[in-house]
Short mmCIF file of C-alpha atoms in Angstrom, two decimals:
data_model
loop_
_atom_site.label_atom_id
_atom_site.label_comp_id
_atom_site.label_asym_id
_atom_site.label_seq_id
_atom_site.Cartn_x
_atom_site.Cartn_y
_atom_site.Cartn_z
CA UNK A 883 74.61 112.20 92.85
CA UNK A 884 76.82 115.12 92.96
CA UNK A 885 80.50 116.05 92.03
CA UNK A 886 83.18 117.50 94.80
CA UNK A 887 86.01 119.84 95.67
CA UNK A 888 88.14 118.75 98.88
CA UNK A 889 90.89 120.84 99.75
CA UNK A 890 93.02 120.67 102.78
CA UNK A 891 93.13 123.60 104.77
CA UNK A 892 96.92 123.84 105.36
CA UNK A 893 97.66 126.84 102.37
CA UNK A 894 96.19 129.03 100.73
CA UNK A 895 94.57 127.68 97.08
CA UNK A 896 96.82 128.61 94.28
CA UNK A 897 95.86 128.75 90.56
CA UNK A 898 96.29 124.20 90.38
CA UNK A 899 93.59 124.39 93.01
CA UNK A 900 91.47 126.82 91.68
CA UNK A 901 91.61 124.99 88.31
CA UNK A 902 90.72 121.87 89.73
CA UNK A 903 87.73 123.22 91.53
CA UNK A 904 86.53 124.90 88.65
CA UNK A 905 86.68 121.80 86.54
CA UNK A 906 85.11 119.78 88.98
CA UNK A 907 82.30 122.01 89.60
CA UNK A 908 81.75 122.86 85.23
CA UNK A 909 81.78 119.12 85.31
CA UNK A 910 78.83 118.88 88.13
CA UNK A 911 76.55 121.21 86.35
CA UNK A 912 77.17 120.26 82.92
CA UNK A 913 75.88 116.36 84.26
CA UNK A 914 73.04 118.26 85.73
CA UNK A 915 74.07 116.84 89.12
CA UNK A 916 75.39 118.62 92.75
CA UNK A 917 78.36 119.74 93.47
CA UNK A 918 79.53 120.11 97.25
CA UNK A 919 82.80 121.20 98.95
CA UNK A 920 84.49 119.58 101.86
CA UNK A 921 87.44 120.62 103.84
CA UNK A 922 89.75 117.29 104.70
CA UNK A 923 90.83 118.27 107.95
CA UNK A 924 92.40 115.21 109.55
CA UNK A 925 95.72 115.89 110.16
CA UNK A 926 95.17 118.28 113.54
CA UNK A 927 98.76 119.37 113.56
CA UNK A 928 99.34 120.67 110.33
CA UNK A 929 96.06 122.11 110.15
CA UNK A 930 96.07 123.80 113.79
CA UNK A 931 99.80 125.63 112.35
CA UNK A 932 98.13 126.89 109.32
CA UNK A 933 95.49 128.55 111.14
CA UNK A 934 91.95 129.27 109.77
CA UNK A 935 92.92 128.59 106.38
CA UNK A 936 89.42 126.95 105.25
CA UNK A 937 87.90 130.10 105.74
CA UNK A 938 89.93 131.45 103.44
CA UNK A 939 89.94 128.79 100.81
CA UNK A 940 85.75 128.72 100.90
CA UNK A 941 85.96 132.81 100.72
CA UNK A 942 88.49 132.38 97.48
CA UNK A 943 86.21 129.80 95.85
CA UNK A 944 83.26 132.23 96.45
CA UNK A 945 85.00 134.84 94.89
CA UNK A 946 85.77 133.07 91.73
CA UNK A 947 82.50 132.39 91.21
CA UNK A 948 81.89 128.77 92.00
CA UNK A 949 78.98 127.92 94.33
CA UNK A 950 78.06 124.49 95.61
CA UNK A 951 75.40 122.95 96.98
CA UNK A 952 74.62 122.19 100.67
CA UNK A 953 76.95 122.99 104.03
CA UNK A 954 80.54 122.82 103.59
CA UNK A 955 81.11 119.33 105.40
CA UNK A 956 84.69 118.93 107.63
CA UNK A 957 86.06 115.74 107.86
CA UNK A 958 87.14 116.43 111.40
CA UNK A 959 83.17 116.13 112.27
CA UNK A 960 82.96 112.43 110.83
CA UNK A 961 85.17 110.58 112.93
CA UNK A 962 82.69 108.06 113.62
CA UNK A 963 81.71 106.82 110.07
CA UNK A 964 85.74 106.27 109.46
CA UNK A 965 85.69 104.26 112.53
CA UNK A 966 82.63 102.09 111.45
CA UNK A 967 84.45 102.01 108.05
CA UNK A 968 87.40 100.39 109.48
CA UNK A 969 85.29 97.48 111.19
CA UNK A 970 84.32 95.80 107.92
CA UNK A 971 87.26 96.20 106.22
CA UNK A 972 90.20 93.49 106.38
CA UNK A 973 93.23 94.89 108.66
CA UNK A 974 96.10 94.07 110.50
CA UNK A 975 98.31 95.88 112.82
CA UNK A 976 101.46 97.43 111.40
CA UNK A 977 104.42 98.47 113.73
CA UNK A 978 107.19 99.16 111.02
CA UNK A 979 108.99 102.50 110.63
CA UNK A 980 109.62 105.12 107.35
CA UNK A 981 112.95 103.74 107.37
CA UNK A 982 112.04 100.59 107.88
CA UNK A 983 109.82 100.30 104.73
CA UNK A 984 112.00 102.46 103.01
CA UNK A 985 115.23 99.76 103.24
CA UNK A 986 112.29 96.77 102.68
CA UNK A 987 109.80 98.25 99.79
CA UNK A 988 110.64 97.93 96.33
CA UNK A 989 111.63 101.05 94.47
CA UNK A 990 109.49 103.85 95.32
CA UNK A 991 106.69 104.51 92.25
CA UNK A 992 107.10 107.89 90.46
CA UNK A 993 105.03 109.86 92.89
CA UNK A 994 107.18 108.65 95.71
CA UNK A 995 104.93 106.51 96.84
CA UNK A 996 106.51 103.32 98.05
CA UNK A 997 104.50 99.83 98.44
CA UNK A 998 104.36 97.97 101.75
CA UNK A 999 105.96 95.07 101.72
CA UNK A 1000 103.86 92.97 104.07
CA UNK A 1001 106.59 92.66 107.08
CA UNK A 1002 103.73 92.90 109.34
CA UNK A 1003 101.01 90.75 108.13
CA UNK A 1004 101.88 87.70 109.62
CA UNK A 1005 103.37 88.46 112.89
CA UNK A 1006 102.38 86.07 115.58
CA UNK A 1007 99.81 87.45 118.96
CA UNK A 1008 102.77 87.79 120.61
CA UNK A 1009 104.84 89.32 118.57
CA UNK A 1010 102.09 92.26 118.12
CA UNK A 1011 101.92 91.98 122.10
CA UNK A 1012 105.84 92.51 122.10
CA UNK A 1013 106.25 95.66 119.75
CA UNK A 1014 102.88 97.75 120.87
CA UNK A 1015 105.11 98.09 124.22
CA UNK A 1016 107.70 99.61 121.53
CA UNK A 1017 105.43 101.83 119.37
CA UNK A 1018 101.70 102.24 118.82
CA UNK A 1019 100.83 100.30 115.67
CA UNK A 1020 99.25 101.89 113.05
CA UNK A 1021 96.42 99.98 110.82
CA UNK A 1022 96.93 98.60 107.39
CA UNK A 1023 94.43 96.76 105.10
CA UNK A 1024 95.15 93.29 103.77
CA UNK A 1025 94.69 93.55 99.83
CA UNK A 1026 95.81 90.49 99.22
CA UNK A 1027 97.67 91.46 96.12
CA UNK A 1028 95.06 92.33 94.40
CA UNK A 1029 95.22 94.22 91.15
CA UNK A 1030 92.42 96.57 90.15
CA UNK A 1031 91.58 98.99 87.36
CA UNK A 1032 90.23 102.32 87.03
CA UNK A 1033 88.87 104.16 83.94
CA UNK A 1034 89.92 107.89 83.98
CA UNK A 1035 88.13 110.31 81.89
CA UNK A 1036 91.25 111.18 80.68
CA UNK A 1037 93.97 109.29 81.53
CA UNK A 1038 92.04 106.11 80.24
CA UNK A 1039 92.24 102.83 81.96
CA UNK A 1040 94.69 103.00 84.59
CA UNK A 1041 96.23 99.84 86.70
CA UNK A 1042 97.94 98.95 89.64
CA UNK A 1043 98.73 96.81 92.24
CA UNK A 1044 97.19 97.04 95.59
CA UNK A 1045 99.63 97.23 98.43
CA UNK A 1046 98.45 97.19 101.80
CA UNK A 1047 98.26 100.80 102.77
CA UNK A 1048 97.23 102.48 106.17
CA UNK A 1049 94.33 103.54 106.66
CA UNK A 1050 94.77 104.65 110.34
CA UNK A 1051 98.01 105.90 111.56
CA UNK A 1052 99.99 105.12 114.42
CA UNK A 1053 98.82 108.25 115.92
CA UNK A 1054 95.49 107.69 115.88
CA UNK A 1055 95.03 109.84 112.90
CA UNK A 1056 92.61 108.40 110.06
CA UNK A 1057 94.60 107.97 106.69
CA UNK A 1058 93.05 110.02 103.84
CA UNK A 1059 93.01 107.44 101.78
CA UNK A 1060 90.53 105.96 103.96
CA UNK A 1061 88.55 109.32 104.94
CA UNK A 1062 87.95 110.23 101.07
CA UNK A 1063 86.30 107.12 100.53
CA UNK A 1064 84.27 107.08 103.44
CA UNK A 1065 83.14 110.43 102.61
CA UNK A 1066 82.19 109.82 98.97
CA UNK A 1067 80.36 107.25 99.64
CA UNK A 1068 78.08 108.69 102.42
CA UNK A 1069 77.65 112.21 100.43
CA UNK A 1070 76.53 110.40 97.24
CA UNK A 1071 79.49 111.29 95.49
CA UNK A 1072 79.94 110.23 91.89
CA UNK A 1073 81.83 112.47 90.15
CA UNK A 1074 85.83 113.05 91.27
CA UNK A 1075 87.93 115.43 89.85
CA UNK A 1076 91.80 116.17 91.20
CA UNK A 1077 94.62 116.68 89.76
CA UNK A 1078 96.84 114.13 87.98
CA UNK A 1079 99.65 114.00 90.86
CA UNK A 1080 96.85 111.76 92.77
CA UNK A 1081 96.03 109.17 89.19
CA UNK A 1082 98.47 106.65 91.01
CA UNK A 1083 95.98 106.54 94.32
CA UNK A 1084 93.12 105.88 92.14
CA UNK A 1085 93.30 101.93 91.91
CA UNK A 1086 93.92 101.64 95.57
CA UNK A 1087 90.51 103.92 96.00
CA UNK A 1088 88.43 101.98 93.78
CA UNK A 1089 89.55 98.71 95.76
CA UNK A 1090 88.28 100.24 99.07
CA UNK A 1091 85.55 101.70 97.27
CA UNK A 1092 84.70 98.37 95.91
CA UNK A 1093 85.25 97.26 99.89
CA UNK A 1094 82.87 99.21 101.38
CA UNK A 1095 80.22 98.77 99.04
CA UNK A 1096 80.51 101.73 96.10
CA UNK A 1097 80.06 101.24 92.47
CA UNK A 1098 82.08 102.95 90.30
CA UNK A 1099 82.67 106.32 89.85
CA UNK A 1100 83.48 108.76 87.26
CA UNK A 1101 87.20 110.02 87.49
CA UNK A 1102 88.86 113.17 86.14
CA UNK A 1103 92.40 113.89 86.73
CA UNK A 1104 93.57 117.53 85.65
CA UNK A 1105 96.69 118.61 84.57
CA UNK A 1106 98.63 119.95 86.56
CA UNK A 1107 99.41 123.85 86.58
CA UNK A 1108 103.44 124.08 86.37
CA UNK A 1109 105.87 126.92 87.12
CA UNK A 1110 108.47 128.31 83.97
CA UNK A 1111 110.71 125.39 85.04
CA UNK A 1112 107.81 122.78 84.02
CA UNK A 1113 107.51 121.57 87.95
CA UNK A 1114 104.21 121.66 90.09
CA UNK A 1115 103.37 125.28 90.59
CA UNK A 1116 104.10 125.88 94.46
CA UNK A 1117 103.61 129.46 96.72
CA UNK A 1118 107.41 129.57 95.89
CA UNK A 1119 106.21 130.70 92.85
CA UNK A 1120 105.33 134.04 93.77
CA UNK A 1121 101.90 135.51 92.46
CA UNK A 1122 100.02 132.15 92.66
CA UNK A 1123 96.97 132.99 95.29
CA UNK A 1124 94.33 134.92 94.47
CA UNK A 1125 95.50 137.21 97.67
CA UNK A 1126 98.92 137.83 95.97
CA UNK A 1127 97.20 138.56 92.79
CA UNK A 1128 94.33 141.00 94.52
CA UNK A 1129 97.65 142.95 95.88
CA UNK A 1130 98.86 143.65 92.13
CA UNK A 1131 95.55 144.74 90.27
CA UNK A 1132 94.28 141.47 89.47
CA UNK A 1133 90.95 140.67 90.21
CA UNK A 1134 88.99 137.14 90.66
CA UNK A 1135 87.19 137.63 87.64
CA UNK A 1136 90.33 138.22 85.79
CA UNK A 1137 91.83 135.15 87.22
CA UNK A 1138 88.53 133.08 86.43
CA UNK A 1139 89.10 134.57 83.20
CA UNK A 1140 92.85 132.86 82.78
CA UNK A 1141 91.69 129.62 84.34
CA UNK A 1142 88.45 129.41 81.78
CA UNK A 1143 91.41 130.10 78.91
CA UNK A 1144 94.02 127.20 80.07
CA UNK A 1145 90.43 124.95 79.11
CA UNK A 1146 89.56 126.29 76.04
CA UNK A 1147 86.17 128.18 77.07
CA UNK A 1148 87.19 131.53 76.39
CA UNK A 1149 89.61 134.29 75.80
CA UNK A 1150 91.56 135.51 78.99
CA UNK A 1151 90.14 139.15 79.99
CA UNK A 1152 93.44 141.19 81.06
CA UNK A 1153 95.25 137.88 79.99
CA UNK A 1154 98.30 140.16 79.77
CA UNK A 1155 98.18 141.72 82.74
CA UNK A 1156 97.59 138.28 84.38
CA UNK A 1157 100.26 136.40 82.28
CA UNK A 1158 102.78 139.34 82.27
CA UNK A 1159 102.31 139.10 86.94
CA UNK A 1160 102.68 135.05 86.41
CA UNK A 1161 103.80 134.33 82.94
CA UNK A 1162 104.33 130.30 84.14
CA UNK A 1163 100.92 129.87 84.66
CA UNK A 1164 99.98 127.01 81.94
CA UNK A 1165 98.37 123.91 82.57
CA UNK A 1166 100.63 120.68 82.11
CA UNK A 1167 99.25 117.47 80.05
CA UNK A 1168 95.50 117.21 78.23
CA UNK A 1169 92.67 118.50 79.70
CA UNK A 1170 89.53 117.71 77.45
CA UNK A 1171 87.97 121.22 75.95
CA UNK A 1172 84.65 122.04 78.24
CA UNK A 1173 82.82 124.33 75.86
CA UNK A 1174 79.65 122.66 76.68
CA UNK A 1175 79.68 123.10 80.08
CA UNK A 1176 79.50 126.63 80.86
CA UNK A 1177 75.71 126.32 81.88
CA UNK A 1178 75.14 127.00 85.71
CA UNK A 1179 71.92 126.50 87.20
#
């Protein structure tokens, strides 16, 4: 059993990240269970422009203090289980467009997220024969409608609809959705904390959870950190790494120090210093106090 951090190595963590890591890894040792960090590294492209960000992100993690249990596992090393994955799962090929689901799909949910509206699910053996000469088809699961719910440590019971999302791409590319899963289930994962921008992926999770065989698992969503507009904190920001902060005084300790005070476990060291740098830094919605779970092992 064991609690997780997975960050994609395409930027460098800012202080949302950092937060989230350091909730999810109080959280591990508090239920007296592991804690391990994997870098989702999937999407080739992106990840091949941003260089060899992981490094950095496991160095920045290191420096705040967190440690974790076991290799740092890459996704892009795992290929195979998502493969197997895919073989017991219900799917169907799926040769529509963005713009094409866009003009079909019902309005988009508040995280953008529009639900596919089935226009490939019952296309004839011909018809798929016909459009993979077009365009390679990516791979969508048949959910059949179903509606599932998850209960969020914080959020409380969330529920939602299951479209039929991807969970290979027309590129070949495995969909995280898919990979996350996978991944949690074959590291013994039952702890998962993110932040709340992700609470509307949960019940489509838990169904291919539920899929491939998981029980349930204990979800956290954090609050987001937000800039002095009240929108997601982005490098935009300024002062939001722990590299742009090292280059005006601030040390990780300090910034461990500001994190531990957005949670209620202690009183920021240099908190002006850090605040005066980055005076948006505040987390948005209800993250429950952690007092009790300073402990390390």
């Amino acid at each position: 059993m064991s609690g997780r951090f997975a960050p994609s190595p395409t930027s460098n963590l800012h202080l949302g990240n950092l937060r989230t890591a350091l909730v999810a890894a109080l959280m591990a040792r508090a239920s007296d269970v592991g804690f391990l960090v994997r870098i989702e590294d999937l999407d080739v492209t992106r990840v091949a422009a941003a260089g060899d960000i992981a490094t950095r992100q496991v160095e920045d993690l290191a420096a705040l203090g967190l440690r974790w249990d076991g290799p740092v596992v890459r996704q892009s090393a795992r290929l195979e289980l998502y493969r197997a994955a895919i073989d017991s799962l219900p799917t169907y090929e799926c040769f529509c467009t963005r713009r094409e689901i866009a003009e079909a799909a019902s309005a988009p949910h508040a995280d953008g997220y529009r639900p596919y509206p089935g226009t490939c699910r019952n296309l004839s053996a011909s018809e798929r024969a016909a459009r993979r000469d077009v365009r390679p088809p990516a791979l969508r699961v048949d959910a059949q409608g179903a509606c599932v719910t998850v209960h969020d440590q914080w959020a409380g019971a969330v529920s939602g609809l299951v479209d039929d999302f991807v969970v290979r791409r027309n590129d070949g590319v495995y969909a995280y959705n898919l990979a996350v899963v996978v991944d949690d289930l074959a590291q013994g994962v039952t702890q998962v904390v993110r932040g709340e921008d992700l609470l509307t992926s949960s019940p489509r999770q838990a169904w291919l959870a539920r899929r491939l065989g998981v029980g349930s698992l204990l979800t956290g969503h954090v609050g987001l950190v937000v800039n002095a507009s009240g929108h997601r904190l982005a490098k935009r920001d300024g002062a939001v790494t722990l590299e742009d902060l090292a280059a005006r005084g601030i040390s990780p300790s300090d910034v461990l120090s500001l994190l531990g005070a957005s949670l209620g476990l202690n009183h920021p060291r240099g908190a002006g210093d850090v605040a005066g740098t980055q005076p948006s830094v505040r987390p948005r919605g209800e993250t429950p106090h952690l007092g009790v779970v300073t402990r390390r092992h």
